[in-house]
Coordinates of C-alpha atoms and ligand atoms in Angstrom, one line a residue:
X1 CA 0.0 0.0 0.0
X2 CA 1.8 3.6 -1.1
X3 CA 0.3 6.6 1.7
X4 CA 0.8 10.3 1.4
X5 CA 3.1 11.5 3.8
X6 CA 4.3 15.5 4.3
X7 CA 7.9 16.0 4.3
X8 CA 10.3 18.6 4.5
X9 CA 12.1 17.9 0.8
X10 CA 15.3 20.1 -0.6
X11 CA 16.4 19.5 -3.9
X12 CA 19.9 19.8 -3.4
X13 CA 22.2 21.2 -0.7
X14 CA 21.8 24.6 -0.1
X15 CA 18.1 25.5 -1.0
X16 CA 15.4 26.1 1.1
X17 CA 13.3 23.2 2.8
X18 CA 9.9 23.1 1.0
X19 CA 7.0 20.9 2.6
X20 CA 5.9 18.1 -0.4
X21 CA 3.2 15.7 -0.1
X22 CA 5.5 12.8 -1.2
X23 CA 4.0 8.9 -1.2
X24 CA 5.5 6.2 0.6
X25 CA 6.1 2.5 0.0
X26 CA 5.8 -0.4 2.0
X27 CA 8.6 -1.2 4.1
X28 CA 10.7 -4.4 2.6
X29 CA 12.6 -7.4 4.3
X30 CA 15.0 -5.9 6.9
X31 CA 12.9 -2.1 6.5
X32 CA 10.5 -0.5 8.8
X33 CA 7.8 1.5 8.4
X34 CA 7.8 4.5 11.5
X35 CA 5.4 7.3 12.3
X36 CA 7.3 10.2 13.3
X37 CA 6.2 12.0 16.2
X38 CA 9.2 14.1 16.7
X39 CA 12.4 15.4 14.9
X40 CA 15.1 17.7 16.6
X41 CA 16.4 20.8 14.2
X42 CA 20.0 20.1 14.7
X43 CA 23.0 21.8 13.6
X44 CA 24.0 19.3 10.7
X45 CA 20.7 19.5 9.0
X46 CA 21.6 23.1 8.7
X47 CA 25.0 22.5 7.2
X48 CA 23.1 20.4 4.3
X49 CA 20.5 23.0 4.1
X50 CA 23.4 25.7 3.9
X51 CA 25.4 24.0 0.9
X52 CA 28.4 23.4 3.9
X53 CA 27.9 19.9 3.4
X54 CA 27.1 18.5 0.3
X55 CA 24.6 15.6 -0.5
X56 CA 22.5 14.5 -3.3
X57 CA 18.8 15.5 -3.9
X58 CA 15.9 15.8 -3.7
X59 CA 16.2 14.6 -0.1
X60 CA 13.7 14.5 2.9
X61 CA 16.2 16.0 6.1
X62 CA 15.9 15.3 9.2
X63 CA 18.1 12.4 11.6
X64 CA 17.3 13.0 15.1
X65 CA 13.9 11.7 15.4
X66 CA 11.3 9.6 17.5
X67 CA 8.0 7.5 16.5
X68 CA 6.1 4.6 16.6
X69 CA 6.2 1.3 14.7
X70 CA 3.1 1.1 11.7
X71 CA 3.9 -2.2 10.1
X72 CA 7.2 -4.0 9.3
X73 CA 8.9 -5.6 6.4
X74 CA 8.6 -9.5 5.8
X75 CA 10.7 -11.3 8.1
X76 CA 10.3 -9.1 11.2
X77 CA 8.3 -9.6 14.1
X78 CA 5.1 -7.6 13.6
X79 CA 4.4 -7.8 17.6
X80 CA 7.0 -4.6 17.5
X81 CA 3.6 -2.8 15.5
X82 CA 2.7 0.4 18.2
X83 CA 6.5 0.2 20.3
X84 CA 7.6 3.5 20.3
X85 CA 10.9 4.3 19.3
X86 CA 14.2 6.3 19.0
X87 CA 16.2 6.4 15.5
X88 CA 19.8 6.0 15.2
X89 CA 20.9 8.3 12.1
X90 CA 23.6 5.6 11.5
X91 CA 22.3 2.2 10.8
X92 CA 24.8 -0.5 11.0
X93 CA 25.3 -3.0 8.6
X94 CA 26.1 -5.5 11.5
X95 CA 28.6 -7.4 9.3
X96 CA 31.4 -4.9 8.7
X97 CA 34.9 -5.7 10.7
X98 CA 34.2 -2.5 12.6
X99 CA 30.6 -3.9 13.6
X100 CA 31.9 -7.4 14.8
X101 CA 34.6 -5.3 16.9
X102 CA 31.7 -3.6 18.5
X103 CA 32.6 -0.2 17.2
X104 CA 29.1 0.9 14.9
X105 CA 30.1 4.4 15.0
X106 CA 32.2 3.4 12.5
X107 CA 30.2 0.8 10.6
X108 CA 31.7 1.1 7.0
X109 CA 28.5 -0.3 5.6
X110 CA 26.1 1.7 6.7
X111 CA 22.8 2.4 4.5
X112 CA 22.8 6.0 5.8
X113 CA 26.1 6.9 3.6
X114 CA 23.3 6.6 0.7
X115 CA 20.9 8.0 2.2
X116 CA 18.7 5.4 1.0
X117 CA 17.5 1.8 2.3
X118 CA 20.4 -1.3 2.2
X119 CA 19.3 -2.3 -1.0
X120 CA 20.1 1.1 -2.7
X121 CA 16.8 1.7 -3.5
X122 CA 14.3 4.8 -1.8
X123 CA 10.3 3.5 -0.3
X124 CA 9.8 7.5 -1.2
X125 CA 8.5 9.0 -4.5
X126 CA 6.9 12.6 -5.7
X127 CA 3.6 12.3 -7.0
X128 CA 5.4 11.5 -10.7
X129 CA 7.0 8.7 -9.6
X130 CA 10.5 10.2 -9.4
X131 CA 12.5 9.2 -6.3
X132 CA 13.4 10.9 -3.7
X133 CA 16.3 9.9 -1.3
X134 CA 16.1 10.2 2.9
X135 CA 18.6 12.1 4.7
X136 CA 20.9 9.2 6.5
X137 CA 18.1 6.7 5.7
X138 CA 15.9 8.4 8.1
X139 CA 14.6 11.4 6.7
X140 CA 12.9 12.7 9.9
X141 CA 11.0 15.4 8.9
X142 CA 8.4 13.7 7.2
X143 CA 4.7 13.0 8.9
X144 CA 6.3 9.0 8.2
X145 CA 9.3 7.4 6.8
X146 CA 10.1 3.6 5.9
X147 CA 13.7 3.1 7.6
X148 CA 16.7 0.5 8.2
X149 CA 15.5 -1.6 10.8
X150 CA 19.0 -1.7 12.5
X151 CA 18.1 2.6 12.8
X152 CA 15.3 1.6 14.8
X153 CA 15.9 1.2 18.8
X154 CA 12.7 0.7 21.2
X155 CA 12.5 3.9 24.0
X156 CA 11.9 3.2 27.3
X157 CA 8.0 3.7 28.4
X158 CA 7.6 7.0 29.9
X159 CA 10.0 8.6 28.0
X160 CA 8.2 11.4 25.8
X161 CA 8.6 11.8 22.3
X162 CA 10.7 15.1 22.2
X163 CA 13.5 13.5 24.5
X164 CA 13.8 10.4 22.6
X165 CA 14.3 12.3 19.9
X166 CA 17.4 14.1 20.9
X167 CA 18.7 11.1 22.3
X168 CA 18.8 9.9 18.6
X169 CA 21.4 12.4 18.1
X170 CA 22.1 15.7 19.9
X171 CA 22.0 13.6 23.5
X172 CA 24.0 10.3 22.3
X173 CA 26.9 12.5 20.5
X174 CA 27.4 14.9 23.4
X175 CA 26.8 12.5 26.6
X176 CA 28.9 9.8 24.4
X177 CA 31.5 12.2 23.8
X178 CA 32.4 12.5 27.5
X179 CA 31.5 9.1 29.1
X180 CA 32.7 6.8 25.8
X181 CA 35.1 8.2 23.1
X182 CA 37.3 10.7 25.9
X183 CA 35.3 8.3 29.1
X184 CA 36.9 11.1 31.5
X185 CA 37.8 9.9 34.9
X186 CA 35.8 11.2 38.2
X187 CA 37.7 14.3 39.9
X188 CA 38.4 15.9 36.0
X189 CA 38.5 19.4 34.8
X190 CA 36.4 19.6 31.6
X191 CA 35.8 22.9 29.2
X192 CA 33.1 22.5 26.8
X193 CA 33.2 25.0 23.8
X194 CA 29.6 25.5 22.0
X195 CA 26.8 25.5 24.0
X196 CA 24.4 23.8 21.0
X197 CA 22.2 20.7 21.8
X198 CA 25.3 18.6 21.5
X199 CA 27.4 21.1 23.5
X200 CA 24.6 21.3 26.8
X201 CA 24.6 17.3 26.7
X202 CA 28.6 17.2 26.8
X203 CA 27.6 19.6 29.9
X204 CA 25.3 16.7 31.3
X205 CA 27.8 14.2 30.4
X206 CA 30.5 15.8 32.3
X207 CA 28.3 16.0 35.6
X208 CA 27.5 12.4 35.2
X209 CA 31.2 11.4 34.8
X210 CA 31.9 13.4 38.1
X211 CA 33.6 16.0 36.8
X212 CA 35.3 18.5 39.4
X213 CA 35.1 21.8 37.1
X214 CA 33.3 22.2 34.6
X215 CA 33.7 25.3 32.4
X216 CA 31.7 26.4 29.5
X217 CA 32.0 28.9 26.3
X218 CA 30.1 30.4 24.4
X219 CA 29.2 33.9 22.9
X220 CA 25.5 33.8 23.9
X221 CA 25.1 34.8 27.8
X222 CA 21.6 32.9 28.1
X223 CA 23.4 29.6 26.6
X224 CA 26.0 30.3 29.4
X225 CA 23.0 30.4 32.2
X226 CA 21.6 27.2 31.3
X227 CA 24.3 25.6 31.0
X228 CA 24.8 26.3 35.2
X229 CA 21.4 25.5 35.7
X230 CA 23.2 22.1 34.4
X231 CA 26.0 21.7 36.5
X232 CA 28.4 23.8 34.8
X233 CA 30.5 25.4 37.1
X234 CA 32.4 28.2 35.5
X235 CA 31.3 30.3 32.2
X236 CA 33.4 32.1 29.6
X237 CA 31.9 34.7 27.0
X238 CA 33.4 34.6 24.3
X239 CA 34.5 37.2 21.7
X240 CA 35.1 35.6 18.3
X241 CA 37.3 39.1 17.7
X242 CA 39.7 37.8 20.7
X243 CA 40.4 34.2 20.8
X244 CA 43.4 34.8 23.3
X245 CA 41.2 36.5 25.8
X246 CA 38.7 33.4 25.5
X247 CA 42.2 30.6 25.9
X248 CA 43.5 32.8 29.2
X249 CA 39.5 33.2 30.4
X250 CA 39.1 29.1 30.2
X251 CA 42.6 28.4 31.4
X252 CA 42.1 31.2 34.5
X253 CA 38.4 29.1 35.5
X254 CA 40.3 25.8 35.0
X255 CA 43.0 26.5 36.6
X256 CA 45.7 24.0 37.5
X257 CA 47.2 25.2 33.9
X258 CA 44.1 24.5 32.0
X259 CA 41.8 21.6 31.8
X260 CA 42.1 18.2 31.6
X261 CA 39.9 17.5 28.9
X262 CA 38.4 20.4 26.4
X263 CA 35.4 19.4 24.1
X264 CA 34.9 21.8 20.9
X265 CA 30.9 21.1 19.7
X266 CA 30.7 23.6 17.1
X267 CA 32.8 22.8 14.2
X268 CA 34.8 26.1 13.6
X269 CA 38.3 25.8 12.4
X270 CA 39.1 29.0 14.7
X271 CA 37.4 27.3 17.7
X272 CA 38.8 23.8 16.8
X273 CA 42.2 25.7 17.1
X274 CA 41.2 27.3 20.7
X275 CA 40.7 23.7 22.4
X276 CA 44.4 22.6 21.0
X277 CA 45.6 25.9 22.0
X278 CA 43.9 25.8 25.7
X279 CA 45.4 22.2 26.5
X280 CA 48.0 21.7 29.3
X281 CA 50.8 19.1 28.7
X282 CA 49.2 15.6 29.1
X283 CA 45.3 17.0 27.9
X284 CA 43.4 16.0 25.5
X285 CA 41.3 18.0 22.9
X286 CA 37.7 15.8 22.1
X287 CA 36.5 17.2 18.4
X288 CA 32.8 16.7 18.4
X289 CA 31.3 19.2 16.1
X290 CA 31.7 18.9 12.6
X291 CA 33.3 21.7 10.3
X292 CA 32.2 22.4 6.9
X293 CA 33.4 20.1 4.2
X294 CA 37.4 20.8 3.5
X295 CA 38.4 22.9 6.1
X296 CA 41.8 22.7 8.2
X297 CA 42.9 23.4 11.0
X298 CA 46.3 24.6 12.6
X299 CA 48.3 23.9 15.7
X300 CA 52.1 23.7 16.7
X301 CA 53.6 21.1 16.3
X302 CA 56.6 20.7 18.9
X303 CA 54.4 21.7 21.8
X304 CA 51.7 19.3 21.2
X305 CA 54.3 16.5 20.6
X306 CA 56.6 17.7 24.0
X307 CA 53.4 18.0 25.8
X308 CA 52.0 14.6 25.1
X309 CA 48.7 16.5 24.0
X310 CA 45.7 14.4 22.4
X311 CA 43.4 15.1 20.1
X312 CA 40.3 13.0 19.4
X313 CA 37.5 12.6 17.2
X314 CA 34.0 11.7 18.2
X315 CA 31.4 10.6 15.6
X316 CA 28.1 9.7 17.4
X317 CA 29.8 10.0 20.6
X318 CA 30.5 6.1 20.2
X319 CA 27.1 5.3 20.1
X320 CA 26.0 1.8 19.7
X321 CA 22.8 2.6 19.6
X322 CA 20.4 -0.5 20.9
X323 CA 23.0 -0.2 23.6
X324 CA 23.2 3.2 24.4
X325 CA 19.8 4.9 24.1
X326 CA 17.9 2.6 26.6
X327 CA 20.8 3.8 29.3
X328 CA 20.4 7.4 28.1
X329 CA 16.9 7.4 28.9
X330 CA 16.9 5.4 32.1
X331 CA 19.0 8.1 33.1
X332 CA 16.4 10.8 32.0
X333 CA 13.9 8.7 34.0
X334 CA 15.8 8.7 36.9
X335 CA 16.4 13.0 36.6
X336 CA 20.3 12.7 35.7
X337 CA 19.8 13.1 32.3
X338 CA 17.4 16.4 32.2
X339 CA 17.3 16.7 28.5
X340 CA 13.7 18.1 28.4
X341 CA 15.2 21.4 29.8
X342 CA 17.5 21.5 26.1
X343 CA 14.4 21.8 24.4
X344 CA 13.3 26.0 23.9
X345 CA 10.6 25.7 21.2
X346 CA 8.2 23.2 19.4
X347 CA 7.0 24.0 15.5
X348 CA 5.1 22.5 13.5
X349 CA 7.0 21.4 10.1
X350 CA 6.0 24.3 8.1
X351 CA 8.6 26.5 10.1
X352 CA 11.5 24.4 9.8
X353 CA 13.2 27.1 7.6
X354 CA 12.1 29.7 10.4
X355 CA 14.1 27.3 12.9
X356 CA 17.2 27.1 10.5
X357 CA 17.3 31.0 11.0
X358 CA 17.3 30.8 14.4
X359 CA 19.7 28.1 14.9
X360 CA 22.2 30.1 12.4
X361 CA 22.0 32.8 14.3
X362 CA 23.4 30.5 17.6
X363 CA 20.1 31.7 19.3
X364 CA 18.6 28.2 20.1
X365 CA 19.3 25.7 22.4
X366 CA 17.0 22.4 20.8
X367 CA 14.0 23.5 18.6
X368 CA 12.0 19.9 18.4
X369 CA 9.5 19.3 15.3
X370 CA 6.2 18.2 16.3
X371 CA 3.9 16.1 14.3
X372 CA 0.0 16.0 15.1
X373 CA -1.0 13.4 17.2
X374 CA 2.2 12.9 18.6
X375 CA 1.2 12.3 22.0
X376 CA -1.0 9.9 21.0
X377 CA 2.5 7.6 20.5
Ligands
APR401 N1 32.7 30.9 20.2 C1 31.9 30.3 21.1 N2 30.7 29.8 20.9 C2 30.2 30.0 19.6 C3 31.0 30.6 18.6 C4 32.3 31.1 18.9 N3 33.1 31.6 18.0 N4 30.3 30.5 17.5 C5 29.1 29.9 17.8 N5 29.1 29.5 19.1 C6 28.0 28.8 19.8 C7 26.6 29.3 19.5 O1 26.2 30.4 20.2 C8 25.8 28.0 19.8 O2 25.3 28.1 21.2 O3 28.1 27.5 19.5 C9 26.8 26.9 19.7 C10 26.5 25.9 18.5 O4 25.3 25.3 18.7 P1 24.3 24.7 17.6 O5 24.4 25.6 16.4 O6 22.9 24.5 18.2 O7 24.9 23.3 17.2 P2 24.6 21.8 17.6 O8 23.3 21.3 17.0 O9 24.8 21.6 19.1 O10 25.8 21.0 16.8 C11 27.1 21.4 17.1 O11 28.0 19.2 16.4 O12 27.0 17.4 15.4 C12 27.7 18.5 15.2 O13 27.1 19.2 13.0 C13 27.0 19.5 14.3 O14 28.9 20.8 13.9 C14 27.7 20.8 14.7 C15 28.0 20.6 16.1
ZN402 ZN1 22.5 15.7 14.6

């Protein structure tokens, strides 16, 4: 049976999100079909919808989003039909040599590279039959979206849509960050540069891990104030006109030399180069926020190698993600993990674009997508 769905569509990296009525197949063998009831507006959907990063089109965007099971391909266990769930914007393939080695942040056979289901083929169409691919194989801003079912991870009962959803993405890649990939000891010092959705849940991460200080940056003064209503301990402003005042303000709330661990979630080369430059001899430098496609970034080199410095990526904070999200929102449950204070505004679909201004202009914390009946799920 093919439904109409409403999606947010763009024809190509950088172009404005337009809302399509697009129809939807059946989900396959090894597919399933999802209602979404909520999608987070996060900071990498902007860097497609920006032309930063560039993907093929038409494409429904979207990756951090929540719903609840309508049917499932041949093969699957249709009892699953009404669970409501969390989506993982990087499906494994479960048979890569990274899979078997238990690292699926690094799955090298992913669907989501494609954009499209593990066959190669899209469930979506426009209304001429053309096809239209599904940003990471999960598209999820679209009313409903057929996905991997390796993407799909049941959520705990209790948890509400909105949260699940950022624990598909903004949540798992900045609690990750801090407890997996850098999994910083109890009595650390921690900065935390960009004070995004990912940025506030390296924030909760850090008081979860024990952290002794914790010292945030940013340039917006309200991003600063929630992140100490989150356990941050000491706040920088910054001034993108003086990065030198911003390395001596962190290294002054650090102190002890600087901190032990520094986590840059933006993705600016010049704030990518404040984290190396901030670092004390034996630190580490975690990179979690993702920089425009070819961009490079500069540090010394005979300091960094005479200091014993470390820098580390994170992709998906080291998410496995069937793993990963039921302990993420246990800890929500229990009030450790107080992600529904991220979230500053709820929109309907149409006024995605309206959210992209906002989020370019550093002015939201998490704006969530929310689909009618969502509570319902
Ligand atoms: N110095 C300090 N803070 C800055 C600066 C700067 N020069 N420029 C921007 N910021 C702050 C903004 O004020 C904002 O609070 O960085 C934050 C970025 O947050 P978001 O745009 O909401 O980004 P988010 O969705 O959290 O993603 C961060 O992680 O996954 C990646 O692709 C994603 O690269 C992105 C990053
Ligand atoms: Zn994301």
């Amino acid at each position: 049976m093919v439904r109409e769905i409403e999606a947010a569509v763009i024809e190509r990296a950088g172009v404005p999100p337009v809302i399509e009525t697009l129809l939807l197949d059946d989900p396959r063998p090894g597919e399933i079909l999802v209602r979404m009831t909520a999608s987070g507006v996060c900071h990498s959907d902007l860097h497609v919808r920006d032309g930063e990063w560039q993907r093929p089109g038409p494409i429904v965007m979207g990756h951090e989003g929540a719903g609840v099971i309508e049917a499932v391909g041949e093969g699957l266990d249709p009892g699953v039909i009404g669970r409501a769930v969390a989506l993982s914007w990087y499906a494994p393939c479960l048979r890569c040599r990274e899979c078997q080695r238990g690292r699926q942040w690094v799955c090298t056979g992913s669907p989501s590279f494609r954009h499209a289901q593990a066959d190669g083929t899209t469930r979506l169409a426009r209304r001429d039959g053309s096809p239209v691919l599904a940003y990471l194989s999960i598209g999820t801003m679209a009313s409903a979206q057929v996905v991997p079912a390796t993407a799909v991870v049941p959520m705990t009962d209790g948890v509400p849509p909105e949260v699940a959803a950022l624990i598909g993405c903004g949540v798992s890649t900045g609690v990750g960050a801090v407890l997996k990939t850098a999994d910083v000891p109890a009595g650390s010092t921690v900065a935390i540069i960009g004070l995004g959705g990912v940025g506030l849940s390296c924030v909760m991460g850090a008081v979860i891990a024990g952290a002794r200080r914790i010292v945030v940056v940013d340039t917006n003064r309200a991003k600063l104030d929630l992140a100490g209503t989150l356990g941050a301990t000491h706040s920088v402003q910054a001034d993108p006109a003086n990065p030198v005042a911003t390395i001596e303000g962190i290294r002054e709330a650090a102190g002890e030399g600087g901190p032990d661990f520094v986590f840059e979630a933006i993705g600016l080369p010049a704030t990518i180069e404040q984290a190396i430059a901030v670092l004390p001899p034996g630190a580490t430098a975690v990179l979690v926020g993702m920089t425009a496609f070819g961009q490079t970034v500069r540090f010394e080199g005979f300091p960094f190698v005479d200091g014993a410095r470390r820098i580390i990526g994170s992709n998906y904070g080291s998410a496995v993600a069937a793993l990963d999200f039921p302990r993420y929102a246990e800890w929500f449950l229990q009030g450790r993990l107080p992600v529904d204070r991220l979230i500053d505004r709820r929109l309907p679909l149409a006024e995605l674009d309206d959210a992209f201004d906002r989020l370019r202009a550093g002015q939201a914390a998490r704006q969530i997508v929310v689909f009618p009946g969502a509570s319902a799920g």
